[in-house]
Coordinates of C-alpha atoms and ligand atoms in Angstrom, one line a residue:
M1 CA -90.6 24.4 -0.8
K2 CA -88.5 25.5 -3.9
A3 CA -85.6 23.9 -5.8
L4 CA -83.3 26.4 -8.1
F5 CA -80.8 25.3 -9.7
L6 CA -76.6 26.9 -9.4
G7 CA -76.1 25.2 -11.7
S8 CA -76.5 22.2 -14.5
G9 CA -73.7 21.2 -16.2
T10 CA -70.8 17.8 -15.8
S11 CA -67.4 18.1 -14.7
V12 CA -66.3 20.8 -17.0
G13 CA -68.8 23.1 -17.6
V14 CA -70.2 24.0 -21.0
P15 CA -69.0 25.8 -22.8
V16 CA -65.7 23.8 -22.2
I17 CA -62.0 24.9 -22.9
G18 CA -60.9 24.8 -26.0
C19 CA -63.7 23.2 -28.1
G20 CA -65.3 24.9 -30.7
C21 CA -68.6 22.2 -30.7
E22 CA -72.2 24.0 -31.9
V23 CA -72.9 23.9 -28.2
C24 CA -70.0 25.3 -26.7
R25 CA -70.6 28.0 -29.2
S26 CA -73.7 29.1 -28.3
T27 CA -74.6 31.8 -26.9
D28 CA -78.0 31.0 -25.4
P29 CA -77.7 31.1 -22.0
H30 CA -79.7 27.6 -21.2
N31 CA -76.3 26.2 -22.8
R32 CA -74.3 27.9 -21.1
R33 CA -73.9 25.3 -17.4
L34 CA -72.3 25.7 -14.9
R35 CA -70.7 22.8 -12.5
S36 CA -74.2 21.6 -10.7
S37 CA -76.1 21.9 -7.9
V38 CA -79.3 22.8 -6.2
L39 CA -80.6 25.5 -3.2
I40 CA -83.5 24.1 -1.9
T41 CA -85.6 26.5 0.3
T42 CA -88.6 26.6 2.4
D43 CA -89.6 30.1 4.0
S44 CA -87.7 28.9 7.5
T45 CA -84.9 27.2 5.8
S46 CA -82.5 26.4 2.8
L47 CA -79.8 23.6 2.4
L48 CA -77.4 23.6 -0.5
I49 CA -76.4 20.2 -2.0
D50 CA -72.8 20.3 -3.1
F51 CA -70.1 23.3 -3.6
G52 CA -68.6 22.7 -6.6
P53 CA -65.5 25.1 -8.0
D54 CA -68.7 27.4 -9.7
L55 CA -69.7 28.5 -5.7
R56 CA -69.3 31.7 -5.9
A57 CA -69.9 32.6 -9.2
Q58 CA -73.1 30.7 -8.2
A59 CA -74.1 32.6 -4.6
L60 CA -73.2 36.0 -5.9
R61 CA -75.9 35.5 -9.2
H62 CA -78.2 34.4 -7.0
N63 CA -77.8 36.9 -4.0
I64 CA -76.6 33.5 -2.0
T65 CA -75.6 35.4 1.5
A66 CA -76.4 32.3 4.1
V67 CA -77.5 28.6 4.2
D68 CA -78.2 26.6 7.8
A69 CA -76.5 23.6 6.4
V70 CA -75.1 22.0 3.0
L71 CA -75.7 18.0 1.3
C72 CA -72.7 16.6 -0.3
T73 CA -73.6 13.8 -3.1
H74 CA -70.0 12.8 -3.2
E75 CA -66.1 13.7 -2.9
H76 CA -65.8 14.6 -7.0
L77 CA -64.2 17.6 -7.3
D78 CA -67.1 19.4 -9.5
H79 CA -68.9 19.1 -6.4
V80 CA -66.7 20.0 -3.7
A81 CA -64.2 22.4 -5.0
G82 CA -65.9 24.9 -4.0
F83 CA -65.5 24.1 -0.2
D84 CA -63.7 27.5 0.6
D85 CA -66.7 29.5 -0.6
L86 CA -68.5 28.2 1.9
R87 CA -66.6 30.7 4.3
A88 CA -68.9 33.5 3.4
F89 CA -71.2 31.4 5.0
C90 CA -69.5 30.8 8.2
W91 CA -68.6 34.4 8.8
A92 CA -72.0 35.4 10.2
R93 CA -72.8 32.3 12.0
E94 CA -71.7 31.1 15.7
E95 CA -72.1 27.7 15.2
L96 CA -70.7 25.2 12.7
L97 CA -71.8 24.8 9.5
P98 CA -73.2 21.5 9.4
I99 CA -71.8 19.5 6.3
Y100 CA -73.7 15.7 5.3
A101 CA -72.2 13.5 3.5
G102 CA -71.2 9.8 2.8
G103 CA -68.4 8.2 5.4
Q104 CA -66.2 8.5 2.6
C105 CA -66.8 12.1 1.7
V106 CA -66.9 13.3 5.0
E107 CA -63.4 11.6 5.2
R108 CA -62.2 12.5 1.9
L109 CA -62.9 16.0 3.0
K110 CA -61.3 15.8 6.3
T111 CA -58.3 14.9 4.2
M112 CA -58.9 18.0 1.5
Y113 CA -59.4 20.7 4.1
P114 CA -58.0 19.3 7.8
W115 CA -57.6 23.3 8.7
A116 CA -61.6 23.2 8.5
F117 CA -61.8 20.4 10.9
E118 CA -60.0 21.3 13.8
P119 CA -61.2 21.8 16.9
G120 CA -62.1 25.2 17.9
G121 CA -61.7 26.2 14.1
Y122 CA -59.9 28.9 11.6
R123 CA -60.4 31.5 12.1
G124 CA -62.4 33.4 10.0
Y125 CA -62.6 29.5 7.7
V126 CA -65.3 27.2 7.0
R127 CA -66.3 26.2 10.7
A128 CA -67.4 23.0 9.6
H129 CA -69.2 20.1 11.2
G130 CA -69.1 17.0 9.3
I131 CA -71.3 14.8 9.9
C132 CA -71.5 11.4 8.4
H133 CA -75.3 10.3 7.8
H134 CA -74.5 6.9 7.1
G135 CA -78.5 6.7 4.6
R136 CA -80.7 8.2 7.5
E137 CA -83.1 9.9 7.6
F138 CA -82.9 12.5 9.4
R139 CA -84.1 17.1 9.7
V140 CA -82.2 20.7 8.9
G141 CA -84.6 22.7 10.0
D142 CA -88.4 21.7 8.2
I143 CA -87.3 19.8 5.5
M144 CA -86.4 16.4 6.5
V145 CA -83.7 15.4 4.5
Q146 CA -83.3 10.9 3.3
P147 CA -80.0 9.6 2.2
V148 CA -80.4 7.7 -0.9
P149 CA -77.6 5.1 -1.8
V150 CA -77.0 5.3 -5.8
M151 CA -74.1 3.7 -8.1
H152 CA -71.3 5.8 -9.7
S153 CA -67.8 5.0 -10.5
S154 CA -65.9 3.4 -7.7
V155 CA -66.9 6.5 -5.4
E156 CA -69.7 5.7 -2.2
T157 CA -72.6 8.4 -4.1
Y158 CA -76.1 9.4 -2.9
G159 CA -78.9 11.4 -4.1
Y160 CA -81.4 13.2 -1.8
A161 CA -85.3 12.9 -1.4
L162 CA -86.4 16.2 0.2
R163 CA -89.6 16.5 1.9
A164 CA -91.3 19.4 3.4
G165 CA -95.3 20.1 3.9
S166 CA -96.3 18.0 1.5
S167 CA -94.4 19.2 -1.4
S168 CA -91.4 16.7 -1.9
F169 CA -88.2 16.7 -4.3
G170 CA -85.1 13.6 -5.6
Y171 CA -81.8 15.5 -6.8
V172 CA -79.2 12.4 -8.0
P173 CA -76.7 14.7 -10.3
D174 CA -74.6 11.3 -10.8
V175 CA -75.7 8.1 -11.2
K176 CA -75.0 4.9 -13.7
E177 CA -77.5 2.5 -11.4
M178 CA -79.7 3.3 -8.8
P179 CA -80.3 -0.4 -6.2
P180 CA -84.3 -1.6 -6.0
A181 CA -84.3 0.0 -1.9
S182 CA -83.0 3.5 -3.6
R183 CA -85.2 3.4 -6.2
E184 CA -88.8 3.2 -3.4
L185 CA -87.5 6.0 -1.7
L186 CA -87.1 8.5 -4.8
S187 CA -91.1 7.5 -6.6
G188 CA -93.7 9.6 -7.2
L189 CA -92.3 13.2 -6.0
D190 CA -93.3 16.1 -6.7
A191 CA -89.5 16.3 -9.3
L192 CA -87.1 14.4 -9.6
A193 CA -84.0 15.3 -11.1
L194 CA -81.3 12.9 -12.3
D195 CA -78.2 12.3 -14.5
G196 CA -78.5 12.8 -17.7
L197 CA -74.7 13.3 -19.4
C198 CA -75.0 13.0 -23.0
F199 CA -77.2 10.5 -25.9
P200 CA -74.5 7.8 -26.0
Q201 CA -74.0 5.1 -23.3
H202 CA -71.2 5.9 -20.2
R203 CA -69.3 3.9 -17.6
T204 CA -70.1 6.3 -14.5
H205 CA -73.3 8.6 -15.6
L206 CA -77.1 7.5 -17.1
C207 CA -77.4 8.8 -20.4
I208 CA -80.2 10.0 -21.5
D209 CA -82.2 7.6 -23.2
E210 CA -81.6 5.6 -19.2
N211 CA -82.2 8.3 -17.3
I212 CA -85.2 8.7 -19.2
A213 CA -86.8 4.6 -18.9
L214 CA -86.0 5.4 -15.1
M215 CA -88.0 8.6 -14.9
H216 CA -91.1 6.8 -16.6
E217 CA -90.2 3.8 -13.4
L218 CA -90.0 6.8 -10.5
A219 CA -92.9 8.8 -12.3
P220 CA -92.0 11.6 -11.2
K221 CA -94.6 14.3 -11.5
R222 CA -92.3 16.7 -12.5
G223 CA -88.7 14.7 -14.0
I224 CA -85.4 16.8 -15.5
V225 CA -82.8 16.1 -16.4
T226 CA -79.7 17.4 -15.4
H227 CA -75.2 17.6 -15.0
I228 CA -76.0 17.5 -18.4
G229 CA -72.2 18.0 -20.9
H230 CA -71.5 20.2 -23.9
R231 CA -72.6 17.4 -27.1
V232 CA -76.5 18.1 -26.0
E233 CA -78.0 21.0 -26.8
H234 CA -80.7 22.8 -24.4
H235 CA -83.6 23.0 -27.0
A236 CA -82.6 19.3 -28.8
L237 CA -82.6 18.4 -25.5
E238 CA -86.6 19.5 -24.2
D239 CA -87.8 18.1 -28.1
Y240 CA -86.8 14.8 -27.6
L241 CA -87.7 14.6 -23.7
P242 CA -91.5 13.4 -22.7
D243 CA -94.1 16.3 -21.4
F244 CA -93.2 14.9 -18.2
M245 CA -90.0 15.7 -18.6
Q246 CA -87.5 19.1 -18.9
P247 CA -84.1 19.9 -19.3
A248 CA -82.1 21.7 -16.3
F249 CA -80.8 25.1 -17.0
D250 CA -78.9 27.7 -14.6
G251 CA -81.3 29.5 -13.3
L252 CA -84.1 27.6 -12.9
E253 CA -86.5 27.7 -9.9
L254 CA -89.1 24.8 -9.2
E255 CA -91.8 25.6 -7.2
L256 CA -92.9 22.0 -5.2
Ligands
LIG301 ZN1 -70.1 15.6 -11.0
LIG302 ZN1 -68.1 21.7 -27.2
LIG303 ZN1 -69.1 12.0 -10.2

């Protein structure tokens, strides 16, 4: 199983429009972050997690032409605003594109893009099968997907623990707190990517130190900080993190 980070930035991306801070002015590609999203692939299956406003640029950059299913963490626009660009993954397929999300998020997607969920669909448009997973484990191709409920703002939010063969990967881009049962689902993975928005405390996101503390508890072989804001410089964060951890960057690919 491989995990390709298509984007590693927070909701506004980095650089931030109109900001002249050191990170926003940086020409280092590690400091240029599209909105957070990840592509998981095995020899036979590909899964996209989240479809933010940068999906088109991300698909073109990495030549992503098809996905078997889409998982959604929650309804915030930095995770679902690229819905319209999912069309490109629908034109060649006979079946509806499965979009797995929590119940609240499925309902919200149906309100935002009702034409995509109408019986028979809309010619040339996303023909979406919105599937509410209620936290239960399910299979897509050869990947087992375990949704992991987490707390992040007032919106129902999930992370995902994925297993294929002997490899495992966890992805939780937006989280402030995690109930004990969810911590169990994310313990001891080969790699785990967790929200790490900024150094100061934040109301709805883990800060870097909270991320590190949770990583020590969940003990993945590799810990990755993602959904990073513009106040965090890539190499400074790299130096700050313990040895088993690293910052995500756009284009980071993990072989699991
Ligand atoms: Zn977000
Ligand atoms: Zn800035
Ligand atoms: Zn969010």
